[in-house]
Amino acid sequence: MKLDFEPLDKLTRYKIMSQTVIPRPIAWVVTENNGIVNVAPFSYFMALSSEPPTLLVSVGHKKDGTPKDTLRNTLETGKATICIVPPHLLDKMYSSSEELPSDESEAEKFSIELAREEAQYPPMIKGVDVAYFCDFFQKVEIGGKTIPLIYKIHSVFLNDKIFTDKNRFHIDFEAVGRIGKKFAIEYKVVEK
Ligand SMILES: Cc1cc2nc3c(=O)[nH]c(=O)nc-3n(C[C@H](O)[C@H](O)[C@H](O)COP(=O)(O)O)c2cc1C
């Protein structure tokens, strides 16, 4: 089967891409605006480059057409903390994808515990092994309602436990990935 993408509807495109470009990592993004802490997962997420250290997260709009809170907060405050999801927080991560009004915090509603690690950045989620404290760099225009946001990494939290060799920065830890609508929580790791 060969399909042209242009005539395909939105859902079919999503189904094809989300089940074939796999596994996708999940950015569990914390933003903060007017004292409200916003938490939401995004799997259109990737490391763009380590020099300069940059991450990309594509964020869309709510059902009513207004920007998702993560998009609005990023553009208004210029900051985001991007956490990598450990398996034991999968359910909380999933809950935090619920669309809430901007003045309601997913952290409060779903009892997601937070930890203030960097004074100038949104808090990280307590219990994650890795969190990137980021500054918004620029948005990319791709001509749709989804806006790819590029973030520059200011600092990172790394749980001491994830190092297999701290001197050589060798890390081994588990992170939840996205495969279609499902999740990958165990990877078979092979050496080459
Ligand atoms: C695993 C997972 C991945 C998601 N990936 C994206 C994504 O890449 N882009 C997006 O706009 N929404 C994505 N969503 C939906 C958002 O999490 C959802 O719209 C959320 O309500 C946005 O919250 P906010 O308005 O607080 O930013 C994803 C949801 C889940 C559960």
PDB file of C-alpha atoms and ligand atoms in Angstrom:
ATOM      1  CA  MET A   1       0.000   0.000   0.000  1.00  0.00           C
ATOM      2  CA  LYS A   2       1.250   3.458  -0.837  1.00  0.00           C
ATOM      3  CA  LEU A   3      -0.701   6.462   0.340  1.00  0.00           C
ATOM      4  CA  ASP A   4      -0.458  10.117  -0.548  1.00  0.00           C
ATOM      5  CA  PHE A   5      -0.725  12.150   2.638  1.00  0.00           C
ATOM      6  CA  GLU A   6      -2.558  15.126   1.198  1.00  0.00           C
ATOM      7  CA  PRO A   7      -6.027  13.493   0.810  1.00  0.00           C
ATOM      8  CA  LEU A   8      -5.853  11.691   4.171  1.00  0.00           C
ATOM      9  CA  ASP A   9      -7.921  13.031   7.063  1.00  0.00           C
ATOM     10  CA  LYS A  10      -6.253  14.303  10.248  1.00  0.00           C
ATOM     11  CA  LEU A  11      -6.990  11.202  12.314  1.00  0.00           C
ATOM     12  CA  THR A  12      -5.636   8.777   9.722  1.00  0.00           C
ATOM     13  CA  ARG A  13      -2.429  10.784   9.416  1.00  0.00           C
ATOM     14  CA  TYR A  14      -2.110  10.741  13.214  1.00  0.00           C
ATOM     15  CA  LYS A  15      -2.795   6.993  13.359  1.00  0.00           C
ATOM     16  CA  ILE A  16      -0.132   6.229  10.748  1.00  0.00           C
ATOM     17  CA  MET A  17       2.550   8.505  12.167  1.00  0.00           C
ATOM     18  CA  SER A  18       1.993   7.734  15.844  1.00  0.00           C
ATOM     19  CA  GLN A  19       2.158   3.974  15.234  1.00  0.00           C
ATOM     20  CA  THR A  20       5.148   3.964  12.934  1.00  0.00           C
ATOM     21  CA  VAL A  21       7.514   6.677  14.138  1.00  0.00           C
ATOM     22  CA  ILE A  22       8.101   4.758  17.367  1.00  0.00           C
ATOM     23  CA  PRO A  23       8.732   4.753  20.212  1.00  0.00           C
ATOM     24  CA  ARG A  24       8.262   8.458  20.852  1.00  0.00           C
ATOM     25  CA  PRO A  25       9.566   9.902  24.073  1.00  0.00           C
ATOM     26  CA  ILE A  26       7.148  11.874  26.214  1.00  0.00           C
ATOM     27  CA  ALA A  27       7.849  15.374  27.478  1.00  0.00           C
ATOM     28  CA  TRP A  28       5.982  15.885  30.733  1.00  0.00           C
ATOM     29  CA  VAL A  29       5.973  19.644  30.678  1.00  0.00           C
ATOM     30  CA  VAL A  30       5.530  21.899  33.686  1.00  0.00           C
ATOM     31  CA  THR A  31       4.837  25.600  33.145  1.00  0.00           C
ATOM     32  CA  GLU A  32       3.796  28.243  35.617  1.00  0.00           C
ATOM     33  CA  ASN A  33       1.766  31.387  35.042  1.00  0.00           C
ATOM     34  CA  ASN A  34       0.193  33.724  37.613  1.00  0.00           C
ATOM     35  CA  GLY A  35       0.900  31.202  40.364  1.00  0.00           C
ATOM     36  CA  ILE A  36      -0.884  28.320  38.581  1.00  0.00           C
ATOM     37  CA  VAL A  37       1.287  25.277  37.889  1.00  0.00           C
ATOM     38  CA  ASN A  38       0.329  23.577  34.626  1.00  0.00           C
ATOM     39  CA  VAL A  39       1.329  19.995  33.854  1.00  0.00           C
ATOM     40  CA  ALA A  40       0.785  18.176  30.529  1.00  0.00           C
ATOM     41  CA  PRO A  41       2.353  15.384  28.433  1.00  0.00           C
ATOM     42  CA  PHE A  42       3.475  15.748  24.802  1.00  0.00           C
ATOM     43  CA  SER A  43       4.867  13.029  22.575  1.00  0.00           C
ATOM     44  CA  TYR A  44       5.679  15.164  19.578  1.00  0.00           C
ATOM     45  CA  PHE A  45       8.920  15.620  21.444  1.00  0.00           C
ATOM     46  CA  MET A  46      12.556  15.195  20.591  1.00  0.00           C
ATOM     47  CA  ALA A  47      16.109  16.250  21.352  1.00  0.00           C
ATOM     48  CA  LEU A  48      17.074  18.576  18.508  1.00  0.00           C
ATOM     49  CA  SER A  49      20.755  18.904  19.256  1.00  0.00           C
ATOM     50  CA  SER A  50      23.147  18.741  22.190  1.00  0.00           C
ATOM     51  CA  GLU A  51      25.240  21.606  20.773  1.00  0.00           C
ATOM     52  CA  PRO A  52      23.457  23.935  21.285  1.00  0.00           C
ATOM     53  CA  PRO A  53      21.449  21.895  23.797  1.00  0.00           C
ATOM     54  CA  THR A  54      17.893  22.126  22.513  1.00  0.00           C
ATOM     55  CA  LEU A  55      14.621  20.224  22.790  1.00  0.00           C
ATOM     56  CA  LEU A  56      11.525  20.485  20.619  1.00  0.00           C
ATOM     57  CA  VAL A  57       7.914  20.005  21.742  1.00  0.00           C
ATOM     58  CA  SER A  58       4.943  20.452  19.385  1.00  0.00           C
ATOM     59  CA  VAL A  59       1.901  21.857  21.137  1.00  0.00           C
ATOM     60  CA  GLY A  60      -1.530  22.417  19.660  1.00  0.00           C
ATOM     61  CA  HIS A  61      -4.766  24.148  20.581  1.00  0.00           C
ATOM     62  CA  LYS A  62      -7.695  23.273  22.845  1.00  0.00           C
ATOM     63  CA  LYS A  63     -11.074  22.145  21.528  1.00  0.00           C
ATOM     64  CA  ASP A  64     -12.332  25.750  21.724  1.00  0.00           C
ATOM     65  CA  GLY A  65      -9.478  26.902  19.451  1.00  0.00           C
ATOM     66  CA  THR A  66      -7.449  28.708  22.125  1.00  0.00           C
ATOM     67  CA  PRO A  67      -3.780  27.718  22.630  1.00  0.00           C
ATOM     68  CA  LYS A  68      -3.138  24.848  25.031  1.00  0.00           C
ATOM     69  CA  ASP A  69      -1.947  26.177  28.383  1.00  0.00           C
ATOM     70  CA  THR A  70       1.575  24.859  27.821  1.00  0.00           C
ATOM     71  CA  LEU A  71       1.818  26.852  24.591  1.00  0.00           C
ATOM     72  CA  ARG A  72       0.383  30.016  26.097  1.00  0.00           C
ATOM     73  CA  ASN A  73       2.487  29.795  29.262  1.00  0.00           C
ATOM     74  CA  THR A  74       5.668  29.117  27.321  1.00  0.00           C
ATOM     75  CA  LEU A  75       5.118  32.135  25.079  1.00  0.00           C
ATOM     76  CA  GLU A  76       4.143  34.367  28.008  1.00  0.00           C
ATOM     77  CA  THR A  77       6.780  33.325  30.566  1.00  0.00           C
ATOM     78  CA  GLY A  78       9.609  31.954  28.381  1.00  0.00           C
ATOM     79  CA  LYS A  79      10.182  29.002  30.750  1.00  0.00           C
ATOM     80  CA  ALA A  80       9.341  25.332  30.984  1.00  0.00           C
ATOM     81  CA  THR A  81      10.536  22.335  32.944  1.00  0.00           C
ATOM     82  CA  ILE A  82      10.495  19.164  30.884  1.00  0.00           C
ATOM     83  CA  CYS A  83      10.376  15.914  32.855  1.00  0.00           C
ATOM     84  CA  ILE A  84      10.985  12.405  31.545  1.00  0.00           C
ATOM     85  CA  VAL A  85       8.222  10.048  32.679  1.00  0.00           C
ATOM     86  CA  PRO A  86       9.205   7.083  34.883  1.00  0.00           C
ATOM     87  CA  PRO A  87       6.923   3.990  34.742  1.00  0.00           C
ATOM     88  CA  HIS A  88       5.587   4.462  38.285  1.00  0.00           C
ATOM     89  CA  LEU A  89       4.125   7.856  37.287  1.00  0.00           C
ATOM     90  CA  LEU A  90       2.460   6.684  34.050  1.00  0.00           C
ATOM     91  CA  ASP A  91      -1.077   6.978  35.460  1.00  0.00           C
ATOM     92  CA  LYS A  92      -0.482  10.494  36.791  1.00  0.00           C
ATOM     93  CA  MET A  93       1.095  11.528  33.504  1.00  0.00           C
ATOM     94  CA  TYR A  94      -1.934  10.217  31.624  1.00  0.00           C
ATOM     95  CA  SER A  95      -4.375  11.980  33.971  1.00  0.00           C
ATOM     96  CA  SER A  96      -2.550  15.253  33.443  1.00  0.00           C
ATOM     97  CA  SER A  97      -3.505  15.201  29.745  1.00  0.00           C
ATOM     98  CA  GLU A  98      -7.078  16.110  30.663  1.00  0.00           C
ATOM     99  CA  GLU A  99      -8.093  19.484  29.246  1.00  0.00           C
ATOM    100  CA  LEU A 100      -8.601  21.822  32.203  1.00  0.00           C
ATOM    101  CA  PRO A 101      -9.394  25.537  32.273  1.00  0.00           C
ATOM    102  CA  SER A 102      -6.236  27.687  32.403  1.00  0.00           C
ATOM    103  CA  ASP A 103      -6.850  28.692  36.005  1.00  0.00           C
ATOM    104  CA  GLU A 104      -6.927  25.075  37.223  1.00  0.00           C
ATOM    105  CA  SER A 105      -3.760  23.158  38.008  1.00  0.00           C
ATOM    106  CA  GLU A 106      -3.361  19.513  36.939  1.00  0.00           C
ATOM    107  CA  ALA A 107      -0.840  19.179  39.763  1.00  0.00           C
ATOM    108  CA  GLU A 108      -3.530  20.030  42.305  1.00  0.00           C
ATOM    109  CA  LYS A 109      -6.376  18.154  40.641  1.00  0.00           C
ATOM    110  CA  PHE A 110      -4.415  14.914  40.206  1.00  0.00           C
ATOM    111  CA  SER A 111      -2.212  15.199  43.328  1.00  0.00           C
ATOM    112  CA  ILE A 112       0.980  15.364  41.310  1.00  0.00           C
ATOM    113  CA  GLU A 113       3.724  16.270  43.759  1.00  0.00           C
ATOM    114  CA  LEU A 114       6.175  18.968  42.765  1.00  0.00           C
ATOM    115  CA  ALA A 115       9.702  19.858  43.827  1.00  0.00           C
ATOM    116  CA  ARG A 116      11.279  23.295  43.438  1.00  0.00           C
ATOM    117  CA  GLU A 117      14.800  22.560  42.254  1.00  0.00           C
ATOM    118  CA  GLU A 118      15.593  25.784  40.335  1.00  0.00           C
ATOM    119  CA  ALA A 119      14.231  29.054  41.719  1.00  0.00           C
ATOM    120  CA  GLN A 120      13.848  30.738  38.322  1.00  0.00           C
ATOM    121  CA  TYR A 121      12.082  27.821  36.583  1.00  0.00           C
ATOM    122  CA  PRO A 122       8.797  25.953  37.039  1.00  0.00           C
ATOM    123  CA  PRO A 123       8.994  23.114  39.562  1.00  0.00           C
ATOM    124  CA  MET A 124       9.840  19.593  38.465  1.00  0.00           C
ATOM    125  CA  ILE A 125       7.615  16.632  39.185  1.00  0.00           C
ATOM    126  CA  LYS A 126       8.641  14.816  42.338  1.00  0.00           C
ATOM    127  CA  GLY A 127       9.748  11.244  41.658  1.00  0.00           C
ATOM    128  CA  VAL A 128      11.066  11.733  38.121  1.00  0.00           C
ATOM    129  CA  ASP A 129      14.696  10.809  37.497  1.00  0.00           C
ATOM    130  CA  VAL A 130      15.359  13.443  34.853  1.00  0.00           C
ATOM    131  CA  ALA A 131      14.082  17.005  34.444  1.00  0.00           C
ATOM    132  CA  TYR A 132      15.308  19.720  32.084  1.00  0.00           C
ATOM    133  CA  PHE A 133      14.953  23.360  33.094  1.00  0.00           C
ATOM    134  CA  CYS A 134      14.476  25.249  29.854  1.00  0.00           C
ATOM    135  CA  ASP A 135      14.178  28.665  28.282  1.00  0.00           C
ATOM    136  CA  PHE A 136      11.915  29.135  25.305  1.00  0.00           C
ATOM    137  CA  PHE A 137      14.045  29.824  22.237  1.00  0.00           C
ATOM    138  CA  GLN A 138      11.714  30.083  19.258  1.00  0.00           C
ATOM    139  CA  LYS A 139       8.610  28.698  17.620  1.00  0.00           C
ATOM    140  CA  VAL A 140       8.674  27.136  14.202  1.00  0.00           C
ATOM    141  CA  GLU A 141       6.008  27.933  11.632  1.00  0.00           C
ATOM    142  CA  ILE A 142       4.816  24.769   9.882  1.00  0.00           C
ATOM    143  CA  GLY A 143       1.543  26.198   8.678  1.00  0.00           C
ATOM    144  CA  GLY A 144      -0.927  24.489  11.006  1.00  0.00           C
ATOM    145  CA  LYS A 145      -2.541  24.703  14.421  1.00  0.00           C
ATOM    146  CA  THR A 146       0.298  22.774  16.042  1.00  0.00           C
ATOM    147  CA  ILE A 147       3.267  24.896  16.996  1.00  0.00           C
ATOM    148  CA  PRO A 148       6.702  23.283  17.397  1.00  0.00           C
ATOM    149  CA  LEU A 149       8.458  25.043  20.284  1.00  0.00           C
ATOM    150  CA  ILE A 150      12.220  24.992  20.582  1.00  0.00           C
ATOM    151  CA  TYR A 151      13.628  25.187  24.099  1.00  0.00           C
ATOM    152  CA  LYS A 152      17.228  25.764  25.178  1.00  0.00           C
ATOM    153  CA  ILE A 153      18.351  23.667  28.129  1.00  0.00           C
ATOM    154  CA  HIS A 154      19.560  25.757  31.044  1.00  0.00           C
ATOM    155  CA  SER A 155      20.162  22.944  33.531  1.00  0.00           C
ATOM    156  CA  VAL A 156      19.189  19.359  34.235  1.00  0.00           C
ATOM    157  CA  PHE A 157      18.248  17.353  37.308  1.00  0.00           C
ATOM    158  CA  LEU A 158      19.620  13.805  37.234  1.00  0.00           C
ATOM    159  CA  ASN A 159      18.772  11.398  40.039  1.00  0.00           C
ATOM    160  CA  ASP A 160      22.058  10.099  41.438  1.00  0.00           C
ATOM    161  CA  LYS A 161      20.571   6.592  41.284  1.00  0.00           C
ATOM    162  CA  ILE A 162      20.466   6.466  37.473  1.00  0.00           C
ATOM    163  CA  PHE A 163      24.239   6.540  37.033  1.00  0.00           C
ATOM    164  CA  THR A 164      25.977   3.270  36.338  1.00  0.00           C
ATOM    165  CA  ASP A 165      29.315   5.119  36.202  1.00  0.00           C
ATOM    166  CA  LYS A 166      29.203   8.690  37.437  1.00  0.00           C
ATOM    167  CA  ASN A 167      32.718   9.661  36.327  1.00  0.00           C
ATOM    168  CA  ARG A 168      31.971   8.695  32.737  1.00  0.00           C
ATOM    169  CA  PHE A 169      28.375   9.934  32.795  1.00  0.00           C
ATOM    170  CA  HIS A 170      26.973   6.513  31.998  1.00  0.00           C
ATOM    171  CA  ILE A 171      23.249   6.464  32.697  1.00  0.00           C
ATOM    172  CA  ASP A 172      20.704   3.664  32.772  1.00  0.00           C
ATOM    173  CA  PHE A 173      17.072   4.358  33.664  1.00  0.00           C
ATOM    174  CA  GLU A 174      13.537   3.589  32.591  1.00  0.00           C
ATOM    175  CA  ALA A 175      11.369   6.070  30.727  1.00  0.00           C
ATOM    176  CA  VAL A 176       7.866   5.689  29.327  1.00  0.00           C
ATOM    177  CA  GLY A 177       7.563   5.871  25.535  1.00  0.00           C
ATOM    178  CA  ARG A 178       4.524   6.274  23.313  1.00  0.00           C
ATOM    179  CA  ILE A 179       3.543   3.776  20.618  1.00  0.00           C
ATOM    180  CA  GLY A 180       0.296   4.818  18.949  1.00  0.00           C
ATOM    181  CA  LYS A 181      -2.179   5.203  21.804  1.00  0.00           C
ATOM    182  CA  LYS A 182      -0.265   2.682  23.925  1.00  0.00           C
ATOM    183  CA  PHE A 183       2.814   3.036  26.068  1.00  0.00           C
ATOM    184  CA  ALA A 184       6.187   1.310  26.061  1.00  0.00           C
ATOM    185  CA  ILE A 185       7.690   0.804  29.486  1.00  0.00           C
ATOM    186  CA  GLU A 186      10.296  -1.854  28.921  1.00  0.00           C
ATOM    187  CA  TYR A 187      12.952  -1.692  26.302  1.00  0.00           C
ATOM    188  CA  LYS A 188      15.166  -4.485  25.153  1.00  0.00           C
ATOM    189  CA  VAL A 189      18.612  -2.917  25.156  1.00  0.00           C
ATOM    190  CA  VAL A 190      21.238  -4.366  22.829  1.00  0.00           C
ATOM    191  CA  GLU A 191      24.860  -3.427  22.452  1.00  0.00           C
ATOM    192  CA  LYS A 192      26.634  -2.986  19.132  1.00  0.00           C
TER     193      LYS A 192
HETATM  194  C1  LIG B   1       1.008  10.582  25.988  1.00  0.00           C
HETATM  195  C2  LIG B   1       0.381  11.826  25.451  1.00  0.00           C
HETATM  196  C3  LIG B   1       1.025  12.561  24.466  1.00  0.00           C
HETATM  197  C4  LIG B   1       0.482  13.748  23.978  1.00  0.00           C
HETATM  198  N1  LIG B   1       1.163  14.430  23.021  1.00  0.00           N
HETATM  199  C5  LIG B   1       0.696  15.623  22.588  1.00  0.00           C
HETATM  200  C6  LIG B   1       1.443  16.389  21.649  1.00  0.00           C
HETATM  201  O1  LIG B   1       2.522  16.010  21.210  1.00  0.00           O
HETATM  202  N2  LIG B   1       0.936  17.595  21.271  1.00  0.00           N
HETATM  203  C7  LIG B   1      -0.245  18.081  21.768  1.00  0.00           C
HETATM  204  O2  LIG B   1      -0.640  19.211  21.419  1.00  0.00           O
HETATM  205  N3  LIG B   1      -0.989  17.353  22.647  1.00  0.00           N
HETATM  206  C8  LIG B   1      -0.534  16.164  23.085  1.00  0.00           C
HETATM  207  N4  LIG B   1      -1.252  15.442  24.004  1.00  0.00           N
HETATM  208  C9  LIG B   1      -2.483  16.018  24.544  1.00  0.00           C
HETATM  209  C10 LIG B   1      -2.184  17.031  25.669  1.00  0.00           C
HETATM  210  O3  LIG B   1      -1.514  16.426  26.751  1.00  0.00           O
HETATM  211  C11 LIG B   1      -3.526  17.615  26.169  1.00  0.00           C
HETATM  212  O4  LIG B   1      -4.145  18.327  25.125  1.00  0.00           O
HETATM  213  C12 LIG B   1      -3.398  18.501  27.394  1.00  0.00           C
HETATM  214  O5  LIG B   1      -4.708  18.797  27.891  1.00  0.00           O
HETATM  215  C13 LIG B   1      -2.693  19.815  27.123  1.00  0.00           C
HETATM  216  O6  LIG B   1      -2.652  20.493  28.350  1.00  0.00           O
HETATM  217  P1  LIG B   1      -2.422  22.032  28.555  1.00  0.00           P
HETATM  218  O7  LIG B   1      -3.603  22.780  27.961  1.00  0.00           O
HETATM  219  O8  LIG B   1      -2.406  22.128  30.052  1.00  0.00           O
HETATM  220  O9  LIG B   1      -1.129  22.406  27.923  1.00  0.00           O
HETATM  221  C14 LIG B   1      -0.758  14.227  24.476  1.00  0.00           C
HETATM  222  C15 LIG B   1      -1.433  13.460  25.451  1.00  0.00           C
HETATM  223  C16 LIG B   1      -0.880  12.278  25.927  1.00  0.00           C
HETATM  224  C17 LIG B   1      -1.608  11.470  26.961  1.00  0.00           C
END
